[in-house]
């Protein structure tokens, strides 16, 4: 039961928002209410909105009941600005529209579009948005604007404030305003003239106070997101311009942003980078100061502790470990329209720093593979600290800026504060051109003495930054709750009171994100600290950043990897804290569906995770904990008698096919839906793309004197044939044999094929012992067939091949993509077939790093290839798509519209192809079908 007045608010919200987008249960309010900061508040109600009209009604409801509301985009915020203990409003799937304007000189974006997606939209035009935060692959436009997020290259010249053209917003009372529309401005001037007059009055008073106006201008010469964007008051005369620029960096405390129009910036075609190594931090800072006069795109500074945190990791440049104890590095990038211009800039940069002695000669590289290695040094710094912290501790990244002339002294003083307060493993890095430093350290918030240590450290840091160096306490991460109490310390009484007036003009009732940016509680930054109990070794390193979320197939259905970890940590906290068994059981029962059942366990999250956590692997372990003795015995029996189990599967497919032929699509679908529903999802859910029983026979080729390959047709490929509506009834084995024959390969099959399996079906269900037993059996057969690794081994199913590669060493294992690009390139010619085809790169192939190769291969084989945007894992997850079809549906809800006009799709997993065919509306087949159709032997 919700407490008053939230019970009444919920009843009103249900009239505005569908009930399946409102959440009040303890698991989802906790999981959905968690952001990347080290603070925690649990909302009473979470509402997912899809359109502006819903936001308008929500604001009218909260105004009637006088309760606070907080808006959330991606939740990558680091300072506690995206959490609430009242009502949390999240951006749903509807906020993804965009419009390219004026030949890409401008772009209109809704707040739910991810930053990197906006850049992909603009890439064909040679443009991008200005802000480039490190979280750009996850954070959304609404959050980028609301936090005035910047990044490594945009500085203060190309951030949201400087590149903003217009905004569409909803004010605290529910009134919409489009600053780019004359009619909307006119209507607003009539209804809310008081706000416009108030802004004009603030401007007049500030300009009359030369000291205050000078302070504001001075503060924004460097990066600054502490407090409100007061520079709007001195930079613009038009009240509408002042209004919209005050919204930039306002962290949801002034209005809701429903649309932004950016002026775009050039994405240069030519780039080069150099990792300049200096004997000390002062030399590196001096170099950055000099280079600031040249239009270099970025100069990232790293102290010795930062370099040490990554120097031993694979792929790092040589020589880092041998640097002296005081050494520092400066990662410099230059960009240009042409190669000649790039070379000119390189020479100019080298000339500028020639008088600063380096530890070794500076070398710029324009080769992407080489400069990406250099940037991996910089990108690995934050996760490097997070990965090695003790379980139960928090990784904190603070964000300050100094006048560039003071950068060296301030950096050395900051290092001294680390030593004073015992933060021995802290590192410093940042955007040196802007005097912007990030410092990262680990903190235990579980004992009061550690909280006191953090409080003392922050007291020293804030006074050092704000008083001594007149810098910014927050340069680009936003004020949030973390620095809200220190805003007056940095800005002084007059500017602080000006900010209060701004807040009162926009939100006189104080309902929008209270406690953020302005907070009178001197202990606010020490309250509501997030607990991080030890839960399991696989997930204890999670820093809850949310970088994993965009790639998760269940993100719009139940939970993301971050949220799964948050919820399981809560189960651990309850158990460790002595919660009642009933409370733990109730929470866990909800987790069994939200966290476990609807997890595809694909492991793609590890590719996006800064500390490479595979939440899918953890969920498989979680499943193993749930199995009782009977379940394990049944799994062992199925594995031990696999040939019999496979025969039973083929028989079931034959029966389902016969019933389908007899009953037709509609009756069969309705009957199976009922059986699935009323069996509590124990009965698999049949669908119209269900494969018919396949021809399990696969023969070796005749002995020859040429090349040999061991072909292991997966059990899925052996037993699942084409679907009913597919007119092509040929099998994967037939096409694989044909391709190999064209390339001159003799096929060797492993002995005892009928009983062989990689163990994937058992592993995905958490039967880990049985899975490993099947894999060991397969390994023996493959070693024998390949003459202990002499011959390459091909498996046409990427998930099976991935599992084999993960555990079997010393054998040459290939899926169709890698086999084609590695071993067929010099043996086959390709003529593109005259088709528009769809390509789905499976999660296993992505984890193997084969996505670019798959696209290139498909484009060599077909006239037109469509690779759908934002479709990563199909969510079918082996056979999970039969038991939880809603996961597959959620993962592929945008597929059909993206592949319109395609006649066929290709992938490298038969079970994935079932869901892809169902939701794409065209048959999906193994990539071997396309290779066979488009290839012939080279002369």
Coordinates of C-alpha atoms in Angstrom, one line a residue, residues 33 138 823:
X33 CA 15.5 4.6 -8.9
X138 CA 24.8 5.6 -22.9
X823 CA 40.3 -19.5 -44.7

